[in-house]
Short mmCIF file of C-alpha atoms in Angstrom, two decimals:
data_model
loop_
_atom_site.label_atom_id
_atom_site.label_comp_id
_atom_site.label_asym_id
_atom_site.label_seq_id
_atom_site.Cartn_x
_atom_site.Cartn_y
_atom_site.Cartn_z
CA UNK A 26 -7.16 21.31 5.54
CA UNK A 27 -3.98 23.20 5.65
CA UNK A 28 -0.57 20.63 5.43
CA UNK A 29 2.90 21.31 7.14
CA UNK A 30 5.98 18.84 6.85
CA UNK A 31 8.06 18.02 9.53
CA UNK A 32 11.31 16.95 7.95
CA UNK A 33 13.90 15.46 10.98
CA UNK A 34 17.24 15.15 10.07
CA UNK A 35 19.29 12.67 11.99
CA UNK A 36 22.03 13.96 13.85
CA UNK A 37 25.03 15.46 12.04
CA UNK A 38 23.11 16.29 8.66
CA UNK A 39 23.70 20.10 9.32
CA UNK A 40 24.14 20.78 5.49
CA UNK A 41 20.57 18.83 4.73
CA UNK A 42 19.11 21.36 7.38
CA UNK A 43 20.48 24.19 5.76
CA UNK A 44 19.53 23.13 2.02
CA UNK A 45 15.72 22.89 3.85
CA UNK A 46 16.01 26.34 5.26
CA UNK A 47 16.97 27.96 1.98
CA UNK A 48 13.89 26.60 0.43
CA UNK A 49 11.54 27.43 3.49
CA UNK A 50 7.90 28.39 2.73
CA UNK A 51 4.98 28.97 4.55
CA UNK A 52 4.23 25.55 6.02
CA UNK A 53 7.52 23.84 6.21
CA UNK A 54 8.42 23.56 9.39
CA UNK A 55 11.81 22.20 11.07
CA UNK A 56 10.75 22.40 14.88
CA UNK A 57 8.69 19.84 15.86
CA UNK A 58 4.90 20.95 16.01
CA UNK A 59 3.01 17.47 16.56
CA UNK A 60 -0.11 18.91 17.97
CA UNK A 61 -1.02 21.38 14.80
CA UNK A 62 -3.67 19.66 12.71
CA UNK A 63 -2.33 18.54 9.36
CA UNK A 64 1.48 18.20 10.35
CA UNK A 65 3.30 14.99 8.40
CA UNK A 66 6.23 14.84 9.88
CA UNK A 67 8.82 12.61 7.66
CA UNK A 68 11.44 9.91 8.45
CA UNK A 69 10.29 10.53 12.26
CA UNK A 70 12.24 6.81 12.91
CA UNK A 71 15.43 7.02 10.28
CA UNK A 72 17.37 5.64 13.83
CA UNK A 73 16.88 2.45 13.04
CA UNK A 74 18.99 2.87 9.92
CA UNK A 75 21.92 2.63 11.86
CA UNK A 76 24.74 0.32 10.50
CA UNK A 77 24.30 -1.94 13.48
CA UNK A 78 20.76 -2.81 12.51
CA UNK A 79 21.65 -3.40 8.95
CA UNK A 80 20.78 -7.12 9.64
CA UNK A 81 16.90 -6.49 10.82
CA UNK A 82 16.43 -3.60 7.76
CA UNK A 83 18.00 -6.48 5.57
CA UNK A 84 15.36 -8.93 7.19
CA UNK A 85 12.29 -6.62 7.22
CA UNK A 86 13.15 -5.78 3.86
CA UNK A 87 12.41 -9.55 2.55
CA UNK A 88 10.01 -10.01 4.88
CA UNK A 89 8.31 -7.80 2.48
CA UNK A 90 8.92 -9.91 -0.88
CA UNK A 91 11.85 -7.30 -1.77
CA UNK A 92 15.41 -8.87 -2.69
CA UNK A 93 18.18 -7.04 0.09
CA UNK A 94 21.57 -7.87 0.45
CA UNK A 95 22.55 -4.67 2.57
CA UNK A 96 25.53 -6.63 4.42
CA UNK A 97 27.64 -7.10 0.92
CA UNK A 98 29.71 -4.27 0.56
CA UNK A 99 31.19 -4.94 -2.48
CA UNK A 100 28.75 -7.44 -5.12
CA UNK A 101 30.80 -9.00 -7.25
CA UNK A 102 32.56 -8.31 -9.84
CA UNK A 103 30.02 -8.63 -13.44
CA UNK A 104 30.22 -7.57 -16.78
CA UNK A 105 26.65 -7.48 -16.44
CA UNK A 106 26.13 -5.77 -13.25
CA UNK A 107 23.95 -2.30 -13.38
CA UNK A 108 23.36 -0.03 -9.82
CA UNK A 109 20.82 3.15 -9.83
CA UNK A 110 20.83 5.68 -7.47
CA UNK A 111 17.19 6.59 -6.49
CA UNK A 112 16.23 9.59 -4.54
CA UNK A 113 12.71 9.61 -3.03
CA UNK A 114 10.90 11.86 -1.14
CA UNK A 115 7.38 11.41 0.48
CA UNK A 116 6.32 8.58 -2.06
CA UNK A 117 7.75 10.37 -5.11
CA UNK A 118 10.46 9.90 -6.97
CA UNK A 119 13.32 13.02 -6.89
CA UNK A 120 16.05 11.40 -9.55
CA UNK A 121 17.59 8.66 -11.30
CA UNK A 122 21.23 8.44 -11.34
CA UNK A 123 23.04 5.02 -12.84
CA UNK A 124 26.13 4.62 -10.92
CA UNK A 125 29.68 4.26 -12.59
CA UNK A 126 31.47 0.71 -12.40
CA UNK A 127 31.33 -2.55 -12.83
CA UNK A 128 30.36 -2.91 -8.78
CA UNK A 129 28.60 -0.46 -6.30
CA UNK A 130 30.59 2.39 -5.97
CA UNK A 131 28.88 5.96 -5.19
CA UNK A 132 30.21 8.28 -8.13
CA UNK A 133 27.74 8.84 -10.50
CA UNK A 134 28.22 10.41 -13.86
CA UNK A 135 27.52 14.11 -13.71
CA UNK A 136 28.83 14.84 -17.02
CA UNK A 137 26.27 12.68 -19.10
CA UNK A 138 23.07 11.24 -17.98
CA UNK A 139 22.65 7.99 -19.18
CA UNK A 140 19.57 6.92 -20.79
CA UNK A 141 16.83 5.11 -18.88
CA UNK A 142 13.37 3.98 -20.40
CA UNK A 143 10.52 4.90 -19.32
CA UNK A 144 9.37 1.17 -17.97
CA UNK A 145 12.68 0.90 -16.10
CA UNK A 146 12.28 3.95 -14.76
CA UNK A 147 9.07 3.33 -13.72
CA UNK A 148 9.93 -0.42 -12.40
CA UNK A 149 13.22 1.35 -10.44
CA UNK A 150 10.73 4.27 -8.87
CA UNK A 151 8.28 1.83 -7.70
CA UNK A 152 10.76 -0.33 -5.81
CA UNK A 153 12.53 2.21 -4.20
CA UNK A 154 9.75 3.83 -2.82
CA UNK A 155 8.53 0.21 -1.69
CA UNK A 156 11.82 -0.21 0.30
CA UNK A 157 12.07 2.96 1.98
CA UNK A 158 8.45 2.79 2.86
CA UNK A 159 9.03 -1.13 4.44
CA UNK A 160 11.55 0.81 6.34
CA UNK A 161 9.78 3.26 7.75
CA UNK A 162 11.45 6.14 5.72
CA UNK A 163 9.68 8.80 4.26
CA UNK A 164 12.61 9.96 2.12
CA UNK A 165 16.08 9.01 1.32
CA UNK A 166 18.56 7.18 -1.03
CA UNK A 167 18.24 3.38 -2.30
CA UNK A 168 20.85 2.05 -4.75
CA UNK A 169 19.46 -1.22 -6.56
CA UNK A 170 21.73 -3.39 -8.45
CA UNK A 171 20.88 -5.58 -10.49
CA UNK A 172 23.61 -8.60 -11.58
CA UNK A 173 22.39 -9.16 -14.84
CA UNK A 174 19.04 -11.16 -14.27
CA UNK A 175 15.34 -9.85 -13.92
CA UNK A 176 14.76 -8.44 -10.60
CA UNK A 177 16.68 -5.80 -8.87
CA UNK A 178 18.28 -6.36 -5.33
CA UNK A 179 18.38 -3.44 -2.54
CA UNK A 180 22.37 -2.82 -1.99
CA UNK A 181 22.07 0.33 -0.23
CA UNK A 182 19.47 2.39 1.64
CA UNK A 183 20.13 5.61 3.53
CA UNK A 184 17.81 7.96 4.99
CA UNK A 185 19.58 11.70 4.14
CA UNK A 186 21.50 12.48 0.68
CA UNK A 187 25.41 12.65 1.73
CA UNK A 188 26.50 15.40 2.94
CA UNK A 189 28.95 16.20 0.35
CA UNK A 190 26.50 15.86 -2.62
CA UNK A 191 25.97 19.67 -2.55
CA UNK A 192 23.48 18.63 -5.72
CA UNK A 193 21.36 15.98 -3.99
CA UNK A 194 20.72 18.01 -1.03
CA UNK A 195 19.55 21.25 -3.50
CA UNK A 196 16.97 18.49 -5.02
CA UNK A 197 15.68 17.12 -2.00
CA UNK A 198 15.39 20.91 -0.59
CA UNK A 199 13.67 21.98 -4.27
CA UNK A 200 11.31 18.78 -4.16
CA UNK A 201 10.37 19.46 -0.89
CA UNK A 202 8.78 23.05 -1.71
CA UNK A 203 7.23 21.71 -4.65
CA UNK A 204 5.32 18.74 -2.31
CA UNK A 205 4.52 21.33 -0.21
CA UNK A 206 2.83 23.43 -2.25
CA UNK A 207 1.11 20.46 -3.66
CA UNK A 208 -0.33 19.85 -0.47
CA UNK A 209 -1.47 23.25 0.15
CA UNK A 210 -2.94 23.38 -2.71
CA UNK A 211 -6.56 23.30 -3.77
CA UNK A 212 -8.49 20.17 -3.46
CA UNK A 213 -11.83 18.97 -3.54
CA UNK A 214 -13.64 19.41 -0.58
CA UNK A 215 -15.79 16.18 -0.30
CA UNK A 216 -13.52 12.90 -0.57
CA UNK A 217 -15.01 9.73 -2.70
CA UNK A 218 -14.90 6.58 -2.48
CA UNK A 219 -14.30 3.57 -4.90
CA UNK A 220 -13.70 -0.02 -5.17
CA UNK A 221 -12.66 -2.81 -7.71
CA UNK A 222 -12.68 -6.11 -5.51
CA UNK A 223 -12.68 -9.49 -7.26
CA UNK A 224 -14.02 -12.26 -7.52
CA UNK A 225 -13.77 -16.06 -9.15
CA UNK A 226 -16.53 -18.29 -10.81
CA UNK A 227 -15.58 -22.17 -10.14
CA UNK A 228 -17.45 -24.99 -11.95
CA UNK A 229 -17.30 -27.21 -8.55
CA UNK A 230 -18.26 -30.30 -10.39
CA UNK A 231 -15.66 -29.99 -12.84
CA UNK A 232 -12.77 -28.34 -10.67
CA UNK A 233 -12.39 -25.99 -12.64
CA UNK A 234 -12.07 -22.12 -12.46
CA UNK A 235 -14.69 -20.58 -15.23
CA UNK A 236 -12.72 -17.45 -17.19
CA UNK A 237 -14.66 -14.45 -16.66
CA UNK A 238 -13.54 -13.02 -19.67
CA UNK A 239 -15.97 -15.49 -21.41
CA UNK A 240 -18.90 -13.26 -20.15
CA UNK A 241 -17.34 -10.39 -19.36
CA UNK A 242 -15.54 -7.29 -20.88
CA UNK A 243 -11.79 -6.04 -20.15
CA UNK A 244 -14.02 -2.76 -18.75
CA UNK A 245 -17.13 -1.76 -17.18
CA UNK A 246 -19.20 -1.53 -14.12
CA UNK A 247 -18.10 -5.06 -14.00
CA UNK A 248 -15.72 -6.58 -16.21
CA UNK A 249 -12.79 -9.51 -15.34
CA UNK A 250 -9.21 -8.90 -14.73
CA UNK A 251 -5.74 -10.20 -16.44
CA UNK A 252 -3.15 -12.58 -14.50
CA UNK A 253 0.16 -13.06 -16.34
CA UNK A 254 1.96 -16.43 -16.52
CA UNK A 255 5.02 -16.91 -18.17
CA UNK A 256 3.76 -17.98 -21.22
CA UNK A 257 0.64 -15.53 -21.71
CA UNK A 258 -1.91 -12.99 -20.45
CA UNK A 259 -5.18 -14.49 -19.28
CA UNK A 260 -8.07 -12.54 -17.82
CA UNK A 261 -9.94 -15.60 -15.35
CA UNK A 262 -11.02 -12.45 -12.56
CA UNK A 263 -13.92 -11.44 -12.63
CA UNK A 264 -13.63 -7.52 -11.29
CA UNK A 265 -16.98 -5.39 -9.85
CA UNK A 266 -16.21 -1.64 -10.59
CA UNK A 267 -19.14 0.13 -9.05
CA UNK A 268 -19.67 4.10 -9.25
CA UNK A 269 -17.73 5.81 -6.92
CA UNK A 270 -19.89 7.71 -3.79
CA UNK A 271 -19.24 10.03 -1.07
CA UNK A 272 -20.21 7.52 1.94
CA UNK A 273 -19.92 4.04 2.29
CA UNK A 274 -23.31 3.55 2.92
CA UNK A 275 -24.10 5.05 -0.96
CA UNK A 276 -20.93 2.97 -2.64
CA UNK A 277 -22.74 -0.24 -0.90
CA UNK A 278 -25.99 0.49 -2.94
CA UNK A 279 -23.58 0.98 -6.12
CA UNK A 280 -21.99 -2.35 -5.62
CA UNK A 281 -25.03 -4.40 -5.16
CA UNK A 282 -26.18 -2.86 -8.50
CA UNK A 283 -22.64 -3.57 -10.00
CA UNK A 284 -23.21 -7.38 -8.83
CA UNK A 285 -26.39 -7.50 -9.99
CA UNK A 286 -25.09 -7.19 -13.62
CA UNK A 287 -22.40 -9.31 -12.95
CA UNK A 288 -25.47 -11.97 -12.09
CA UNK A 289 -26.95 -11.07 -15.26
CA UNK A 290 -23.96 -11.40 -17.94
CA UNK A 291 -22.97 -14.88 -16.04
CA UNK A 292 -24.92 -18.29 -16.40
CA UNK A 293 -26.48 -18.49 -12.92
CA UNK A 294 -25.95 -22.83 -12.85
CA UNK A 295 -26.10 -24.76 -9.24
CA UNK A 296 -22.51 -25.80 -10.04
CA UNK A 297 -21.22 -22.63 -10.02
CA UNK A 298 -19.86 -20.70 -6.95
CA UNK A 299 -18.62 -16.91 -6.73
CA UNK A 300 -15.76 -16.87 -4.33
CA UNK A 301 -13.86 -14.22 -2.90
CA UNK A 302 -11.34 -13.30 -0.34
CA UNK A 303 -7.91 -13.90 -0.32
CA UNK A 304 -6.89 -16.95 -2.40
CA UNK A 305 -9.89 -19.40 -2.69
CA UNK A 306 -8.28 -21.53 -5.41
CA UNK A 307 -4.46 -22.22 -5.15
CA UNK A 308 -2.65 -19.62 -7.26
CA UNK A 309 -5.01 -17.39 -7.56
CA UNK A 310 -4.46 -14.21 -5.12
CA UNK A 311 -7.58 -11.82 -5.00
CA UNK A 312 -7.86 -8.18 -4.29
CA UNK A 313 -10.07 -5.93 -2.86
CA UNK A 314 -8.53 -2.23 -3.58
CA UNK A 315 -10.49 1.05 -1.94
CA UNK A 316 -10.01 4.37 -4.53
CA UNK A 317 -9.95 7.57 -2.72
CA UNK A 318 -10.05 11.04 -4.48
CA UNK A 319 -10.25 14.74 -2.71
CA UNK A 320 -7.44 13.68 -0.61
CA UNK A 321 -4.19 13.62 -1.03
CA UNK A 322 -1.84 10.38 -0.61
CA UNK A 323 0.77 10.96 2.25
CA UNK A 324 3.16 8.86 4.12
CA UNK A 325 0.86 9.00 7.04
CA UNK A 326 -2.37 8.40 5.52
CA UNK A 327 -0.67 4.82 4.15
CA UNK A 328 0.56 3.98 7.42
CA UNK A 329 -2.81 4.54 9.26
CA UNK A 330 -4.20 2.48 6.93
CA UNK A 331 -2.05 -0.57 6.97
CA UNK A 332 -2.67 -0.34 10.82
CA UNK A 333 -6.28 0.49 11.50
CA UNK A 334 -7.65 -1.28 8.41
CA UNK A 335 -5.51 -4.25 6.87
CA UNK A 336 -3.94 -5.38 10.26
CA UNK A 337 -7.62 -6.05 11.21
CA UNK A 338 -8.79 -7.29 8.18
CA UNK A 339 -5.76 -10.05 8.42
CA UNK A 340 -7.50 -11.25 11.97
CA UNK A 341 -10.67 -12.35 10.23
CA UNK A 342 -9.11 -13.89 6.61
CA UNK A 343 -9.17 -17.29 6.23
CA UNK A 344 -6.00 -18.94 6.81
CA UNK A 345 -4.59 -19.48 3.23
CA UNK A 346 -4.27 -15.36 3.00
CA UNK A 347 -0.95 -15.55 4.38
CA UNK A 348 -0.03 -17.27 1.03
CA UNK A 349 -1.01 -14.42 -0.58
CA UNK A 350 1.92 -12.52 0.96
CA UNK A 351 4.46 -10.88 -0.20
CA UNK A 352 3.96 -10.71 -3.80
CA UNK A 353 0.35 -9.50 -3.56
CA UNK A 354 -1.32 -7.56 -0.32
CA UNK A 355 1.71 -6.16 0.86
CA UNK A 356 1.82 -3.34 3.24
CA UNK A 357 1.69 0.30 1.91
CA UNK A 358 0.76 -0.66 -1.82
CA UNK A 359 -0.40 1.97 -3.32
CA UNK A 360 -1.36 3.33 -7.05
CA UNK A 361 -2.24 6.71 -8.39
CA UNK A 362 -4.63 7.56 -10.41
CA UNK A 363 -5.20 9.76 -13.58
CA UNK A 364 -7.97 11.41 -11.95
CA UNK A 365 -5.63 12.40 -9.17
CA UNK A 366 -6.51 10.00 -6.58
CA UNK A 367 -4.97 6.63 -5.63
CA UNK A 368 -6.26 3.34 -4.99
CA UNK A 369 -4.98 1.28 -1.58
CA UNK A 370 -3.98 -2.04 -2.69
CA UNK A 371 -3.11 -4.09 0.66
CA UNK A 372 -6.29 -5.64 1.00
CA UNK A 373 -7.86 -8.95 0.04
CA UNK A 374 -11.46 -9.21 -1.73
CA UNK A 375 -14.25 -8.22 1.32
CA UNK A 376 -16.84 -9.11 -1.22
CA UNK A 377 -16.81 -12.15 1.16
CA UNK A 378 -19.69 -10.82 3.10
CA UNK A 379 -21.94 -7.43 3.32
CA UNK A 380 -20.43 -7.33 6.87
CA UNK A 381 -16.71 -7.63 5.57
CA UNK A 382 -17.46 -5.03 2.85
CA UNK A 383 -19.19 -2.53 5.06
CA UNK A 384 -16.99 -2.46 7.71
CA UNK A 385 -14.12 -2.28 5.55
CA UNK A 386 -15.37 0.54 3.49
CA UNK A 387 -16.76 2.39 6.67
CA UNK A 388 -13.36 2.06 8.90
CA UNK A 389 -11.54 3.82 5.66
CA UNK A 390 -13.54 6.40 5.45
CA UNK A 391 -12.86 7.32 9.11
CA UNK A 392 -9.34 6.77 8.84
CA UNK A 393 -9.01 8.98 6.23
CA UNK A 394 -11.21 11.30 8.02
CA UNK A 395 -8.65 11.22 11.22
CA UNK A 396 -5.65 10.15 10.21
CA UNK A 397 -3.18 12.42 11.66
CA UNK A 398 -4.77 11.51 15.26
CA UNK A 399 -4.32 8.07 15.10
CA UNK A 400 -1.26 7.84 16.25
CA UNK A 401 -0.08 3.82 16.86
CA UNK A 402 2.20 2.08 14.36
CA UNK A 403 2.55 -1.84 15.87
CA UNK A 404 3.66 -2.98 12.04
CA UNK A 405 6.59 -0.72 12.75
CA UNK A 406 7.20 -3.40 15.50
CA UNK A 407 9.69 -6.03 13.68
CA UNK A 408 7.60 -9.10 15.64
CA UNK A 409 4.40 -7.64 14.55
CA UNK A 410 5.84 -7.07 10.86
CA UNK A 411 6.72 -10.36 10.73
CA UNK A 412 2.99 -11.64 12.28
CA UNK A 413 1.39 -9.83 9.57
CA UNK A 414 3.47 -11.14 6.85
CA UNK A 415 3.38 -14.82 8.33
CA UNK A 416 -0.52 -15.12 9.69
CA UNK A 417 0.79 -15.25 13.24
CA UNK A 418 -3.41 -14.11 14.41
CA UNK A 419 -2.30 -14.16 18.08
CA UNK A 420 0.33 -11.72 17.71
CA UNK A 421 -1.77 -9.67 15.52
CA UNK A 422 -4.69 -10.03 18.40
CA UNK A 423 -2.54 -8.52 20.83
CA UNK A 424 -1.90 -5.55 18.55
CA UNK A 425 -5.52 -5.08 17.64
CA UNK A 426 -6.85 -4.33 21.17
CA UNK A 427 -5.79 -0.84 21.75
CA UNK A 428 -6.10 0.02 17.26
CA UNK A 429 -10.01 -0.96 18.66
CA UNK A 430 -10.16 1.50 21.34
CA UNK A 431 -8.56 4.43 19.46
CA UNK A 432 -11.10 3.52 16.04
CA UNK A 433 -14.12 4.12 18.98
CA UNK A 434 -13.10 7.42 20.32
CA UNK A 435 -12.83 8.86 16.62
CA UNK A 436 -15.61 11.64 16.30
CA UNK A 437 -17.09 10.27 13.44
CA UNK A 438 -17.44 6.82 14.97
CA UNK A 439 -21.40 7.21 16.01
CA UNK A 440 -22.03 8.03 12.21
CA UNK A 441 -20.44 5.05 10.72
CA UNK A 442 -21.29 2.59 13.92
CA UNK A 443 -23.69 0.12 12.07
CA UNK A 444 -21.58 -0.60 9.91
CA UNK A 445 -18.47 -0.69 12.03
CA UNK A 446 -19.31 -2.10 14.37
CA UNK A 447 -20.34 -5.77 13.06
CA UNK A 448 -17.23 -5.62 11.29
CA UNK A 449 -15.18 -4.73 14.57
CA UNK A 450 -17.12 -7.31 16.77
CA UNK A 451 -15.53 -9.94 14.07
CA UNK A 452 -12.34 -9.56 14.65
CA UNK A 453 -13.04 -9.22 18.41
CA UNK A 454 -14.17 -12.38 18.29
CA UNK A 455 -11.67 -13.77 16.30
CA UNK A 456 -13.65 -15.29 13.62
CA UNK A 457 -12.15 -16.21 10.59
CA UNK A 458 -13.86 -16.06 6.69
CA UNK A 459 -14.92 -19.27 4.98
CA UNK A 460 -13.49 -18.46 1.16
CA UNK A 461 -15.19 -21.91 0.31
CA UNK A 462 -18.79 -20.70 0.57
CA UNK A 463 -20.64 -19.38 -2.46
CA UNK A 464 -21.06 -15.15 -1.79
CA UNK A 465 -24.49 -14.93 -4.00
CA UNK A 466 -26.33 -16.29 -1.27
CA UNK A 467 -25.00 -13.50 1.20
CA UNK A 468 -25.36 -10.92 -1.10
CA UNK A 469 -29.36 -11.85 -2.23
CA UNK A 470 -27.83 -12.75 -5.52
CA UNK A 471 -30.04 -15.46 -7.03
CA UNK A 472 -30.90 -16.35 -10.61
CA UNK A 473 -31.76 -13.49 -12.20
CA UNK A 474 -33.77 -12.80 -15.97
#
């Protein structure tokens, strides 16, 4: 498939049209052409940036477990204080720039570029794209300041360079070409599928949560994954990494051979359960994270999946998932991978049930299949934001309905319909996940030699 961006500059950001136009290829488009298959059109709702609704981007913001203090104009005064200027465009990083001063001020130091490591660098890209994206922005500026202790705090957010930054607006323009030849460029022509979803073994007798790294490896098929305290690094999750497939139906058959050698490498006692979901034991937040490769990550393709795929899947959870939230299953996480796909992050462990898993797997697979014609965005609602982020199931039940009729009229929906449609029926019905019950019986997994 053939991409075209849509950029839409807000009103009065004449010289950020121009810098576009200079750079315009075959493909990048600045009249609206919503109907063409493949269009992403970005920052399509950079309105709501407006200085009179600082308070509910300020709000959404930490809805969304980031620190925002938008309102403060001026931070105080620190010896210690440190701002960055971080240009992003379409979940990529354009530039660093650490600003001057001992408080936010927006001159940055053009003469000398000041030295950032790699891990801050890294730590800065990641949150700025986080914030834009909670704010429905597909590009723009976020200055993050931090006053001297660990975390960094949003103090600015803007959706277009300014104006007079003749040098931002040539970057934006040149990173703009390069993503768009990126997308029109050459890329597998059957998409994959993957999975890593966890799971924990608990010794019910004792209370206790059995480490999976005492039968498992750090990698594998199936191996257990690390959770960092304050003190140390210890690897408790146990992790099933099946072989990735081209249907859902084929990465199912993959993961019940991945479990089966899970059930092999682990004592299979009476007083131990598998549990999954979203956090079974207190403190201890699962995930169930979908790979995809031979398609590329866009703006749109994250949205349609927080929507059509985690907004349902937070209907059926059992009611300690909300505790999950912020830190972990967030909307829009994302990572990429090596290979050149990315992994979707949002969701909790559906190794809960075969249902749970199938439908899961199956509704992302026609998502990504039709993204661009699934057009509804309720999260972008502030009271369904909030729903999601809170557990509030009516509000999220109200959403759902027409998400469900939209997901049935997709072309591909007869294909993937037996496994769909269980999963669909579920939420439907409003039935929630039991993260107490023991997911070896469900899955046929009993002692095995």
């Amino acid at each position: 498939m053939k991409y075209q961006l849509y950029v839409q500059p807000d009103r009065g950001s004449e010289p950020f049209r121009r810098s576009m136009t200079a750079v315009q290829a075959d493909g990048f488009v600045t009249t609206r052409r919503r109907s063409a298959v493949g269009v992403i059109i970005l920052n399509p709702h950079e309105a709501t940036m407006k200085l009179d609704h600082l308070a509910k981007v300020e709000s959404r913001l930490r809805r969304a477990g980031l620190r925002a203090n938008l309102m403060e104009r001026h931070p105080a005064k620190s010896s210690f204080v440190r701002s960055f200027l971080v240009r992003v465009f379409h979940l990529k990083t354009v530039d660093i720039e650490q600003l001057s001063g001992s408080h936010l001020v927006m001159q940055t130091h053009h003469h000398e570029k000041p030295l950032i490591s790699s891990s801050l660098e890294k730590r800065l890209e990641r949150i700025a794209i986080r914030a834009l994206y909670t704010v429905g922005l597909d590009f723009g500026e976020v200055v993050l300041t931090s006053l001297g202790g660990s975390g960094f705090t949003v103090t600015s957010i803007s959706a277009l360079p300014k104006a007079e930054a003749t040098n931002s607006l040539e970057s934006f323009a040149r990173f703009a070409k390069n993503e768009l030849a990126w997308l029109q460029g050459e890329h597998p022509s059957t998409m994959l599928l993957g999975m890593d979803p966890e799971f924990l073994v608990v010794d019910r007798g004792k209370g206790k949560i059995i480490s999976a790294s005492k039968y498992l490896e750090h990698g594998g098929v199936v191996g257990c994954d690390a959770v960092r305290t304050s003190e140390r690094t210890i690897y408790p999750i146990a992790e099933v990494r099946p072989l990735p497939a081209s249907s859902p139906r084929e990465l199912v058959i993959h993961l019940m051979d991945a479990l089966r050698a899970a059930a092999r490498q682990i004592p299979q006692t009476a007083e131990w359960t598998w549990l999954a979901g979203s956090m079974p034991v207190k403190g201890f937040s699962l995930g169930g994270h979908i790979h995809f490769s031979g398609i590329p990550l866009t703006s749109d393709l994250l949205r349609a999946l927080d929507n059509y795929l985690a907004l349902p899947m937070a209907l059926i959870e059992d009611e300690r998932g909300r505790f999950r939230r912020p830190r972990y299953g967030f909307l829009g996480d994302f990572r990429r991978q090596s290979h050149g796909g990315f992994e979707y992050r949002t969701l909790p462990s559906f190794l809960i049930s075969p249902r749970v898993t199938k439908g899961a797997l199956s509704l992302a697979t026609c998502i990504a299949n039709n993204y661009w014609i699934l057009k509804q965005r309720p999260l972008e609602q502030g009271l369904i934001h909030e729903a999601f982020y809170v557990g509030n199931k009516r509000r999220l039940n109200e959403a759902f309905a027409p998400l469900d009729r939209e997901i049935r009229a997709l072309p591909d929906y007869i294909e993937h319909q037996k496994y769909l449609e269980p999963f669909l029926e579920t939420v439907r019905l409003g039935k929630t996940w039991d993260e107490s019950k023991d997911i070896r019986a469900l899955w046929n997994l009993g002692p095995l030699s």
